[in-house]
Amino acid sequence: MSNAKGSLSSRIGLGFAFGLLKLFAKLPYPVVLATGRLLGRLLYRIKSRRLIVEANLRYCFSKKDFNQRQEMTKKHFLALGEGFAELALAWYKPFKKLEKYHEIKGLEHYQKAKESGQGILFLGYHTTSLELAGAIMARYLDFAAFYRPNKNPVLDGHIQAGRNNRSKTMGRNDIRSIGKWLKSGEGLWLMPDQDMGRHSTEFAPFFGNPACTLTSPQRIAKLGKAKVLPVSYHKDDKGVMKVEVLPEIEFTGDDYIDCTMTNKILEACIMQAPEQYYWVHRRFKTLPEGQRSIYFQKPPKLKLIDSKQHDGALYSGKILSRSDGMPKLVRTVDGQLLNVFYRGTSLGVDLTRKELRTMLDKCAMLTFRGFYTISPKEFTYCSERNAYMIRYQEAPGVALHHIPQSRRHPTAIVLGNWLAQLHNEGIRLGDIREANIQLLPNGSPILLNPRNCEFYHREIKESLREKDIVAFINAIGFIEQDDTSQQLFREQYQLNRLNEVDSPSK
């Protein structure tokens, strides 16, 4: 009975929401867009989605500096909000009231393909204004939109009713009818730019990085003996939707070459208004074997263990350091490290847990921002031993106090460049400890157990930069004691800063 009530309330709620959407469609076009931008500012505050956008932009636009990418992120959410508001326009607005807000080009390519009598496969891509673009395309082009049905049948019914006001739709699972549809001379709009896993895909370059790319456009075009026409669409600064049908392309039969060609075409279309691409999707969730995920990885949850498990972990390996006679750092038999934190008083339990949780979060954020840190494998607490324990892979690095005299000046240059990179990416270290920094075999620094670093979504003030520089110099023994190392450190820091400030893309 409760499920029936829930279903009824869901139907009523969705019906009310889509009723409001129809009323919203009666507002002037500029008012709808302004309302959408207000919604976009609220969406920007959803951290989980913002982190996805930031990761995608960092991966695809690595040559842009942090502030430029943050500006793109904010513009993307404004465009995303506009896209939600545009549902009313796309589904319910009388088309004659949209005429002055769109332009279409390249219809001669469509007419030529239509005259051949063959079906047409329109290649598109996901943008924040996808529904509005589809509504305008359906006015001039004859096609069915390929889509994935929503899991909620009630919501899916409302969505398809709105879309069918403008165009036809075809479910993605209806593969058998696709060939017949195209062979009959009909059109199909397909967007192959989402990550669907490793099945029927090829790793092809997309913005200079390997992306899991669907091979289905090639198979569908061959199955339906169809012409293939890419379509470009984006909104200009005045909110005018510009649609262009591009010249026909032909697939070669080589999946890698065809996927690369498709991605290059889509890149060129996306770059007309890159902030309008659907960056909120985890486009790179499937990567080649051995490549680390580009998305934020949550640190491990606290796991409770008994004294037998705790003692077994400590004494099955080699104790590297002690604190007040108790094991502090242990190398296990399987090549991992255990960092042990004994609690002081009962009052310190929550404080210690909070401090360690903060430290793990900051490890994850550093890695997410593009700086390698040790990724914790396990976070445990033993009430019988009053101790927290963090297990992670041992860093294959060299501690700074082990750097030989002959390598100190080059190391000072590396560290100056590294700190500038951290600052340029909106990271301030704050409390800096020499023991928390090591050098990897490739010469890159690695930060262990960050405690007080701060993460910004704007440029770090010069005063904070200088405080970090002074704290860094004072913390690193060989830099503090050697004037030449200090000079090299500061010179390299400033050189990196100048490269960022004078970047031609800024």
Short mmCIF file of C-alpha atoms in Angstrom, two decimals:
data_model
loop_
_atom_site.label_atom_id
_atom_site.label_comp_id
_atom_site.label_asym_id
_atom_site.label_seq_id
_atom_site.Cartn_x
_atom_site.Cartn_y
_atom_site.Cartn_z
CA MET A 1 0.00 0.00 0.00
CA SER A 2 2.85 2.37 0.87
CA ASN A 3 4.47 1.67 -2.51
CA ALA A 4 1.21 2.51 -4.26
CA LYS A 5 0.96 5.76 -2.30
CA GLY A 6 4.59 6.54 -3.09
CA SER A 7 3.96 5.87 -6.76
CA LEU A 8 0.85 8.06 -6.74
CA SER A 9 2.63 10.91 -4.95
CA SER A 10 5.51 10.60 -7.43
CA ARG A 11 3.09 10.86 -10.35
CA ILE A 12 1.38 13.87 -8.83
CA GLY A 13 4.69 15.57 -8.05
CA LEU A 14 6.09 15.00 -11.53
CA GLY A 15 2.85 16.08 -13.13
CA PHE A 16 2.92 19.31 -11.10
CA ALA A 17 6.57 19.94 -12.00
CA PHE A 18 6.01 19.50 -15.72
CA GLY A 19 2.88 21.63 -15.47
CA LEU A 20 5.04 24.43 -14.07
CA LEU A 21 7.48 23.84 -16.91
CA LYS A 22 4.70 24.48 -19.43
CA LEU A 23 3.84 27.74 -17.66
CA PHE A 24 7.52 28.65 -17.56
CA ALA A 25 7.64 28.28 -21.35
CA LYS A 26 5.34 31.31 -21.66
CA LEU A 27 8.00 33.62 -20.22
CA PRO A 28 10.21 35.63 -22.63
CA TYR A 29 13.35 33.85 -23.85
CA PRO A 30 15.82 36.20 -22.06
CA VAL A 31 13.94 35.74 -18.76
CA VAL A 32 14.18 31.96 -19.07
CA LEU A 33 17.94 32.15 -19.66
CA ALA A 34 18.45 34.53 -16.73
CA THR A 35 16.53 32.15 -14.46
CA GLY A 36 18.67 29.29 -15.73
CA ARG A 37 21.88 31.13 -14.88
CA LEU A 38 20.59 31.66 -11.35
CA LEU A 39 19.99 27.91 -11.12
CA GLY A 40 23.51 27.33 -12.47
CA ARG A 41 25.03 29.31 -9.60
CA LEU A 42 23.26 26.98 -7.18
CA LEU A 43 24.39 23.87 -9.09
CA TYR A 44 28.00 25.08 -8.84
CA ARG A 45 27.79 24.56 -5.08
CA ILE A 46 27.22 20.81 -5.48
CA LYS A 47 30.77 19.67 -4.74
CA SER A 48 30.53 16.14 -6.18
CA ARG A 49 29.53 17.43 -9.63
CA ARG A 50 31.94 20.36 -9.53
CA LEU A 51 34.83 17.99 -8.86
CA ILE A 52 33.90 15.99 -11.97
CA VAL A 53 33.90 19.12 -14.12
CA GLU A 54 37.23 20.28 -12.66
CA ALA A 55 38.80 16.87 -13.30
CA ASN A 56 37.62 16.77 -16.92
CA LEU A 57 38.88 20.29 -17.62
CA ARG A 58 42.25 19.59 -15.97
CA TYR A 59 42.63 16.45 -18.09
CA CYS A 60 41.61 18.09 -21.38
CA PHE A 61 43.06 21.58 -20.89
CA SER A 62 46.27 20.93 -18.99
CA LYS A 63 47.98 23.91 -20.67
CA LYS A 64 45.49 26.33 -19.14
CA ASP A 65 46.32 27.57 -15.66
CA PHE A 66 44.20 26.93 -12.59
CA ASN A 67 42.35 30.25 -12.68
CA GLN A 68 41.44 29.83 -16.35
CA ARG A 69 40.01 26.38 -15.69
CA GLN A 70 38.07 27.65 -12.67
CA GLU A 71 36.54 30.35 -14.88
CA MET A 72 35.57 27.66 -17.39
CA THR A 73 34.02 25.62 -14.57
CA LYS A 74 31.85 28.55 -13.45
CA LYS A 75 30.77 29.28 -17.03
CA HIS A 76 29.91 25.60 -17.51
CA PHE A 77 27.53 25.62 -14.54
CA LEU A 78 25.88 28.80 -15.80
CA ALA A 79 25.36 27.05 -19.15
CA LEU A 80 24.14 23.91 -17.35
CA GLY A 81 21.53 25.95 -15.49
CA GLU A 82 20.43 27.55 -18.75
CA GLY A 83 20.11 24.05 -20.23
CA PHE A 84 17.68 22.98 -17.49
CA ALA A 85 15.61 26.12 -17.98
CA GLU A 86 15.61 25.59 -21.75
CA LEU A 87 13.65 22.37 -21.36
CA ALA A 88 10.56 24.56 -21.23
CA LEU A 89 11.55 26.26 -24.48
CA ALA A 90 12.58 23.07 -26.23
CA TRP A 91 9.43 21.14 -25.43
CA TYR A 92 6.62 23.67 -25.07
CA LYS A 93 7.54 27.06 -26.55
CA PRO A 94 5.78 27.86 -29.87
CA PHE A 95 8.51 27.59 -32.48
CA LYS A 96 7.70 30.91 -34.12
CA LYS A 97 8.83 32.61 -30.87
CA LEU A 98 12.23 30.89 -31.15
CA GLU A 99 12.90 31.93 -34.74
CA LYS A 100 14.97 34.99 -33.92
CA TYR A 101 17.01 33.03 -31.38
CA HIS A 102 18.53 30.49 -33.76
CA GLU A 103 20.49 30.17 -37.02
CA ILE A 104 21.02 27.08 -39.16
CA LYS A 105 23.61 26.45 -41.88
CA GLY A 106 24.71 23.58 -44.10
CA LEU A 107 21.24 22.44 -45.18
CA GLU A 108 22.69 21.84 -48.66
CA HIS A 109 24.65 18.89 -47.24
CA TYR A 110 21.44 17.48 -45.81
CA GLN A 111 19.55 17.92 -49.06
CA LYS A 112 22.31 16.20 -51.04
CA ALA A 113 22.31 13.22 -48.68
CA LYS A 114 18.49 13.12 -48.73
CA GLU A 115 18.41 12.98 -52.53
CA SER A 116 20.50 9.79 -52.48
CA GLY A 117 17.56 7.94 -50.95
CA GLN A 118 19.78 6.46 -48.25
CA GLY A 119 19.28 6.82 -44.53
CA ILE A 120 21.23 9.54 -42.69
CA LEU A 121 23.18 9.09 -39.47
CA PHE A 122 23.61 12.48 -37.77
CA LEU A 123 26.66 12.50 -35.48
CA GLY A 124 26.22 14.78 -32.49
CA TYR A 125 27.53 15.27 -28.96
CA HIS A 126 26.19 16.14 -25.52
CA THR A 127 25.97 19.80 -24.57
CA THR A 128 24.21 21.74 -21.84
CA SER A 129 21.67 23.00 -24.42
CA LEU A 130 21.11 19.62 -26.06
CA GLU A 131 17.30 19.68 -25.83
CA LEU A 132 17.03 23.12 -27.41
CA ALA A 133 19.48 22.15 -30.16
CA GLY A 134 17.43 19.02 -30.86
CA ALA A 135 14.19 20.98 -31.04
CA ILE A 136 15.68 23.38 -33.60
CA MET A 137 17.26 20.56 -35.63
CA ALA A 138 13.92 18.75 -35.78
CA ARG A 139 12.40 21.81 -37.45
CA TYR A 140 14.69 21.43 -40.47
CA LEU A 141 15.94 17.82 -40.41
CA ASP A 142 13.99 14.57 -40.42
CA PHE A 143 15.35 12.15 -37.82
CA ALA A 144 14.66 10.11 -34.71
CA ALA A 145 16.80 10.84 -31.66
CA PHE A 146 18.64 7.84 -30.19
CA TYR A 147 18.22 7.89 -26.40
CA ARG A 148 18.50 5.82 -23.23
CA PRO A 149 15.13 5.46 -21.44
CA ASN A 150 15.00 6.81 -17.87
CA LYS A 151 14.80 4.18 -15.10
CA ASN A 152 11.73 5.93 -13.68
CA PRO A 153 8.91 5.08 -16.12
CA VAL A 154 6.76 8.01 -14.98
CA LEU A 155 9.59 10.52 -15.48
CA ASP A 156 10.51 8.85 -18.78
CA GLY A 157 6.94 9.25 -19.98
CA HIS A 158 6.98 13.00 -19.28
CA ILE A 159 10.39 13.42 -20.94
CA GLN A 160 9.37 11.55 -24.08
CA ALA A 161 6.07 13.44 -24.26
CA GLY A 162 8.02 16.70 -24.23
CA ARG A 163 10.54 15.53 -26.81
CA ASN A 164 7.85 14.12 -29.07
CA ASN A 165 6.33 17.58 -29.33
CA ARG A 166 9.28 18.37 -31.62
CA SER A 167 10.81 15.12 -32.91
CA LYS A 168 10.69 11.33 -32.92
CA THR A 169 12.71 9.20 -30.49
CA MET A 170 14.17 5.71 -30.61
CA GLY A 171 15.24 3.76 -27.53
CA ARG A 172 18.88 2.69 -27.39
CA ASN A 173 17.90 -0.92 -26.74
CA ASP A 174 15.89 -1.13 -29.94
CA ILE A 175 18.93 -2.19 -31.98
CA ARG A 176 17.09 -4.55 -34.37
CA SER A 177 14.91 -1.83 -35.83
CA ILE A 178 17.82 0.61 -36.41
CA GLY A 179 19.00 -1.09 -39.61
CA LYS A 180 15.48 -1.22 -41.05
CA TRP A 181 14.92 2.41 -40.05
CA LEU A 182 17.99 3.67 -41.86
CA LYS A 183 17.53 1.40 -44.88
CA SER A 184 14.06 2.90 -45.35
CA GLY A 185 15.71 6.30 -45.90
CA GLU A 186 15.06 7.72 -42.42
CA GLY A 187 17.47 9.72 -40.24
CA LEU A 188 18.96 8.91 -36.84
CA TRP A 189 20.65 11.34 -34.42
CA LEU A 190 23.38 9.59 -32.42
CA MET A 191 25.78 11.01 -29.80
CA PRO A 192 28.74 8.61 -29.28
CA ASP A 193 30.67 10.77 -26.80
CA GLN A 194 29.83 9.10 -23.50
CA ASP A 195 31.86 6.48 -21.64
CA MET A 196 29.94 3.17 -21.79
CA GLY A 197 32.74 0.90 -20.58
CA ARG A 198 35.06 -1.42 -22.47
CA HIS A 199 32.45 -3.30 -24.54
CA SER A 200 32.40 -2.32 -28.26
CA THR A 201 34.78 0.56 -27.70
CA GLU A 202 38.25 1.71 -28.73
CA PHE A 203 40.71 3.96 -26.89
CA ALA A 204 41.09 6.93 -29.24
CA PRO A 205 42.48 10.44 -28.60
CA PHE A 206 40.01 13.01 -27.30
CA PHE A 207 41.51 16.39 -26.39
CA GLY A 208 44.91 14.72 -26.48
CA ASN A 209 44.08 11.90 -24.06
CA PRO A 210 42.90 8.31 -24.54
CA ALA A 211 39.12 8.13 -24.28
CA CYS A 212 36.93 5.04 -24.35
CA THR A 213 35.10 5.71 -27.63
CA LEU A 214 32.09 3.81 -28.98
CA THR A 215 32.49 1.96 -32.27
CA SER A 216 28.70 1.82 -32.75
CA PRO A 217 28.50 4.70 -35.30
CA GLN A 218 30.62 2.68 -37.75
CA ARG A 219 28.54 -0.47 -37.23
CA ILE A 220 25.21 1.34 -37.43
CA ALA A 221 26.19 3.23 -40.58
CA LYS A 222 27.29 -0.02 -42.22
CA LEU A 223 24.20 -1.89 -41.01
CA GLY A 224 21.82 0.74 -42.37
CA LYS A 225 23.91 1.68 -45.45
CA ALA A 226 23.57 5.27 -44.26
CA LYS A 227 25.20 8.58 -45.08
CA VAL A 228 27.04 10.08 -42.09
CA LEU A 229 26.63 13.82 -41.42
CA PRO A 230 28.19 15.46 -38.32
CA VAL A 231 26.15 18.29 -36.80
CA SER A 232 27.54 21.22 -34.81
CA TYR A 233 25.49 23.27 -32.33
CA HIS A 234 26.26 25.89 -29.69
CA LYS A 235 24.89 29.17 -28.33
CA ASP A 236 26.69 32.45 -28.95
CA ASP A 237 27.16 35.25 -26.42
CA LYS A 238 23.68 36.60 -27.19
CA GLY A 239 21.98 33.28 -26.51
CA VAL A 240 21.38 32.51 -30.20
CA MET A 241 21.56 28.78 -30.95
CA LYS A 242 23.72 28.15 -34.02
CA VAL A 243 23.27 24.82 -35.77
CA GLU A 244 25.34 23.68 -38.74
CA VAL A 245 25.12 20.46 -40.76
CA LEU A 246 28.66 19.55 -41.77
CA PRO A 247 29.79 17.75 -44.97
CA GLU A 248 29.45 13.98 -45.21
CA ILE A 249 32.22 11.79 -43.81
CA GLU A 250 33.06 8.18 -44.66
CA PHE A 251 34.30 5.55 -42.25
CA THR A 252 37.34 3.51 -43.24
CA GLY A 253 36.53 0.23 -41.53
CA ASP A 254 39.43 0.60 -39.08
CA ASP A 255 37.87 1.22 -35.66
CA TYR A 256 40.83 3.16 -34.23
CA ILE A 257 41.08 5.46 -37.26
CA ASP A 258 37.30 5.98 -37.38
CA CYS A 259 37.00 6.67 -33.64
CA THR A 260 39.92 9.11 -33.85
CA MET A 261 38.30 10.89 -36.79
CA THR A 262 34.96 11.11 -34.96
CA ASN A 263 36.61 12.53 -31.84
CA LYS A 264 38.57 15.11 -33.84
CA ILE A 265 35.38 16.33 -35.51
CA LEU A 266 33.57 16.54 -32.18
CA GLU A 267 36.53 18.40 -30.63
CA ALA A 268 36.35 21.05 -33.36
CA CYS A 269 32.61 21.46 -32.76
CA ILE A 270 32.99 21.60 -28.97
CA MET A 271 35.75 24.23 -29.14
CA GLN A 272 33.30 26.76 -30.59
CA ALA A 273 31.94 27.08 -27.04
CA PRO A 274 33.92 24.66 -24.81
CA GLU A 275 32.14 25.67 -21.58
CA GLN A 276 28.85 24.38 -23.09
CA TYR A 277 30.09 20.80 -23.50
CA TYR A 278 28.61 18.34 -20.98
CA TRP A 279 31.66 18.25 -18.71
CA VAL A 280 29.57 17.13 -15.75
CA HIS A 281 29.64 13.59 -17.21
CA ARG A 282 32.53 11.32 -16.18
CA ARG A 283 33.78 11.07 -19.75
CA PHE A 284 37.09 9.42 -18.76
CA LYS A 285 35.94 6.95 -16.11
CA THR A 286 37.28 4.05 -18.22
CA LEU A 287 41.02 4.40 -18.87
CA PRO A 288 43.74 2.11 -20.25
CA GLU A 289 45.08 -0.53 -17.85
CA GLY A 290 47.49 0.92 -15.29
CA GLN A 291 46.38 4.55 -15.65
CA ARG A 292 45.16 6.18 -12.45
CA SER A 293 41.65 7.57 -12.30
CA ILE A 294 41.42 11.32 -12.90
CA TYR A 295 38.41 11.69 -10.62
CA PHE A 296 38.30 12.33 -6.87
CA GLN A 297 38.78 9.08 -4.98
CA LYS A 298 37.28 9.04 -1.50
CA PRO A 299 39.71 7.90 1.23
CA PRO A 300 38.95 4.64 3.06
CA LYS A 301 36.37 4.52 5.82
CA LEU A 302 37.36 3.77 9.40
CA LYS A 303 37.43 0.02 10.09
CA LEU A 304 37.31 -1.42 13.61
CA ILE A 305 39.81 -4.20 14.39
CA ASP A 306 40.61 -6.25 17.49
CA SER A 307 43.93 -6.43 19.36
CA LYS A 308 44.98 -9.65 17.61
CA GLN A 309 44.67 -8.04 14.18
CA HIS A 310 46.37 -4.88 15.40
CA ASP A 311 49.34 -6.66 16.99
CA GLY A 312 49.69 -9.05 14.07
CA ALA A 313 49.98 -6.15 11.64
CA LEU A 314 52.62 -4.41 13.78
CA TYR A 315 54.86 -7.32 14.64
CA SER A 316 54.73 -9.21 11.34
CA GLY A 317 56.96 -6.55 9.79
CA LYS A 318 59.94 -4.34 10.65
CA ILE A 319 59.47 -1.48 13.12
CA LEU A 320 61.09 1.58 11.56
CA SER A 321 60.42 4.15 14.29
CA ARG A 322 58.96 4.42 17.79
CA SER A 323 57.23 7.12 19.82
CA ASP A 324 57.36 6.86 23.64
CA GLY A 325 58.49 3.29 23.22
CA MET A 326 55.50 2.36 21.05
CA PRO A 327 55.75 1.40 17.33
CA LYS A 328 55.12 4.46 15.16
CA LEU A 329 56.10 3.40 11.64
CA VAL A 330 56.20 -0.23 10.46
CA ARG A 331 57.14 -1.79 7.12
CA THR A 332 55.00 -4.89 6.58
CA VAL A 333 56.09 -8.11 4.90
CA ASP A 334 54.07 -7.22 1.76
CA GLY A 335 55.96 -3.95 1.24
CA GLN A 336 53.38 -1.59 2.75
CA LEU A 337 53.76 0.96 5.53
CA LEU A 338 51.73 1.27 8.71
CA ASN A 339 51.52 4.68 10.35
CA VAL A 340 50.32 4.27 13.94
CA PHE A 341 48.68 7.08 15.93
CA TYR A 342 48.12 6.29 19.62
CA ARG A 343 45.41 8.29 21.30
CA GLY A 344 46.27 10.30 24.39
CA THR A 345 43.15 10.66 26.52
CA SER A 346 39.50 9.76 26.09
CA LEU A 347 38.94 13.39 25.17
CA GLY A 348 41.39 12.97 22.31
CA VAL A 349 39.48 10.19 20.56
CA ASP A 350 37.20 12.34 18.41
CA LEU A 351 39.87 15.00 17.91
CA THR A 352 42.39 12.43 16.73
CA ARG A 353 39.90 10.79 14.43
CA LYS A 354 38.92 14.17 13.00
CA GLU A 355 42.55 15.13 12.47
CA LEU A 356 43.34 11.85 10.71
CA ARG A 357 40.21 12.04 8.59
CA THR A 358 41.17 15.57 7.57
CA MET A 359 44.66 14.36 6.69
CA LEU A 360 43.27 11.56 4.50
CA ASP A 361 40.88 13.96 2.78
CA LYS A 362 43.76 16.29 2.01
CA CYS A 363 45.81 13.39 0.60
CA ALA A 364 42.90 12.66 -1.74
CA MET A 365 42.51 16.33 -2.69
CA LEU A 366 46.23 16.69 -3.46
CA THR A 367 46.08 13.67 -5.75
CA PHE A 368 42.91 15.03 -7.35
CA ARG A 369 44.59 18.37 -8.02
CA GLY A 370 47.26 16.51 -9.98
CA PHE A 371 49.96 16.02 -7.32
CA TYR A 372 50.89 12.47 -6.41
CA THR A 373 50.54 11.46 -2.78
CA ILE A 374 50.38 8.11 -1.08
CA SER A 375 46.86 6.72 -1.45
CA PRO A 376 45.78 5.12 1.87
CA LYS A 377 44.66 1.51 1.55
CA GLU A 378 43.10 1.09 4.99
CA PHE A 379 42.17 3.20 8.02
CA THR A 380 41.63 1.18 11.22
CA TYR A 381 40.98 1.72 14.92
CA CYS A 382 41.67 -0.73 17.76
CA SER A 383 39.86 0.23 20.98
CA GLU A 384 41.86 -2.33 23.03
CA ARG A 385 45.16 -0.72 22.00
CA ASN A 386 43.77 2.82 21.83
CA ALA A 387 45.37 3.32 18.42
CA TYR A 388 44.53 4.35 14.89
CA MET A 389 46.50 2.80 12.05
CA ILE A 390 46.83 3.86 8.41
CA ARG A 391 48.10 1.37 5.84
CA TYR A 392 49.46 2.56 2.50
CA GLN A 393 51.96 1.66 -0.20
CA GLU A 394 55.51 2.59 0.70
CA ALA A 395 56.71 5.67 -1.18
CA PRO A 396 59.72 4.72 -3.34
CA GLY A 397 61.33 8.07 -2.58
CA VAL A 398 64.34 9.58 -0.84
CA ALA A 399 63.99 11.77 2.25
CA LEU A 400 65.31 15.32 1.83
CA HIS A 401 67.82 14.95 4.65
CA HIS A 402 69.43 12.11 2.66
CA ILE A 403 70.06 14.31 -0.39
CA PRO A 404 73.87 14.36 -0.98
CA GLN A 405 75.75 17.66 -1.04
CA SER A 406 76.26 17.47 -4.82
CA ARG A 407 72.47 17.28 -5.45
CA ARG A 408 71.29 20.02 -3.11
CA HIS A 409 71.34 22.90 -5.60
CA PRO A 410 69.42 20.95 -8.31
CA THR A 411 66.99 19.79 -5.60
CA ALA A 412 66.41 23.40 -4.50
CA ILE A 413 65.47 24.25 -8.10
CA VAL A 414 63.06 21.28 -8.27
CA LEU A 415 61.42 22.26 -4.96
CA GLY A 416 61.03 25.90 -6.02
CA ASN A 417 59.26 24.83 -9.19
CA TRP A 418 57.11 22.33 -7.28
CA LEU A 419 55.92 24.85 -4.68
CA ALA A 420 55.06 27.32 -7.44
CA GLN A 421 53.02 24.61 -9.19
CA LEU A 422 51.16 23.88 -5.96
CA HIS A 423 50.34 27.57 -5.52
CA ASN A 424 49.33 27.93 -9.16
CA GLU A 425 46.83 25.09 -8.67
CA GLY A 426 45.28 26.78 -5.63
CA ILE A 427 47.06 24.73 -2.93
CA ARG A 428 48.75 26.29 0.09
CA LEU A 429 50.82 23.94 2.23
CA GLY A 430 50.66 25.92 5.49
CA ASP A 431 52.44 23.75 8.07
CA ILE A 432 55.51 22.40 6.23
CA ARG A 433 57.69 19.60 7.59
CA GLU A 434 60.85 18.32 5.96
CA ALA A 435 60.00 14.75 6.99
CA ASN A 436 56.78 14.93 4.96
CA ILE A 437 58.57 15.53 1.64
CA GLN A 438 60.44 12.95 -0.41
CA LEU A 439 61.87 12.81 -3.93
CA LEU A 440 60.73 10.04 -6.28
CA PRO A 441 63.26 8.32 -8.61
CA ASN A 442 62.07 10.56 -11.50
CA GLY A 443 62.99 13.63 -9.43
CA SER A 444 59.41 14.67 -8.63
CA PRO A 445 58.63 15.61 -5.01
CA ILE A 446 55.95 13.74 -3.12
CA LEU A 447 54.12 15.02 -0.03
CA LEU A 448 53.38 12.58 2.80
CA ASN A 449 50.66 13.06 5.39
CA PRO A 450 49.59 16.66 4.63
CA ARG A 451 47.96 18.26 7.66
CA ASN A 452 47.23 21.95 7.33
CA CYS A 453 47.23 22.59 3.57
CA GLU A 454 44.36 24.63 2.16
CA PHE A 455 42.60 24.31 -1.21
CA TYR A 456 41.30 27.42 -2.97
CA HIS A 457 39.01 28.03 -5.92
CA ARG A 458 40.67 31.33 -6.69
CA GLU A 459 44.17 32.73 -7.00
CA ILE A 460 46.20 32.59 -3.78
CA LYS A 461 47.08 36.02 -2.42
CA GLU A 462 50.70 37.10 -2.67
CA SER A 463 50.95 37.47 1.10
CA LEU A 464 49.98 33.81 1.60
CA ARG A 465 52.41 32.74 -1.11
CA GLU A 466 55.24 34.55 0.65
CA LYS A 467 54.33 33.00 4.02
CA ASP A 468 54.47 29.55 2.43
CA ILE A 469 57.83 30.32 0.80
CA VAL A 470 59.36 31.49 4.10
CA ALA A 471 57.92 28.49 6.00
CA PHE A 472 59.22 26.16 3.31
CA ILE A 473 62.75 27.59 3.43
CA ASN A 474 62.80 27.44 7.24
CA ALA A 475 61.57 23.83 7.25
CA ILE A 476 64.04 22.43 4.71
CA GLY A 477 67.40 22.24 6.48
CA PHE A 478 69.81 22.37 3.55
CA ILE A 479 67.94 25.31 1.95
CA GLU A 480 67.81 27.28 5.20
CA GLN A 481 71.54 26.79 5.81
CA ASP A 482 72.75 27.58 2.28
CA ASP A 483 72.25 31.05 0.75
CA THR A 484 72.83 29.75 -2.79
CA SER A 485 70.12 27.09 -2.38
CA GLN A 486 67.72 29.78 -1.11
CA GLN A 487 68.47 31.98 -4.10
CA LEU A 488 67.99 29.12 -6.58
CA PHE A 489 64.75 28.10 -4.84
CA ARG A 490 63.28 31.63 -5.06
CA GLU A 491 64.50 32.20 -8.63
CA GLN A 492 62.87 29.01 -9.86
CA TYR A 493 59.66 29.84 -8.00
CA GLN A 494 59.51 33.28 -9.62
CA LEU A 495 60.33 31.84 -13.05
CA ASN A 496 57.40 29.44 -12.78
CA ARG A 497 55.16 32.31 -11.63
CA LEU A 498 56.20 34.45 -14.60
CA ASN A 499 55.42 31.62 -17.00
CA GLU A 500 51.90 31.41 -15.53
CA VAL A 501 51.24 35.15 -15.49
CA ASP A 502 52.57 35.68 -19.01
CA SER A 503 50.76 32.69 -20.48
CA PRO A 504 49.44 33.71 -23.93
CA SER A 505 46.16 31.89 -23.33
CA LYS A 506 45.33 33.94 -20.27
#
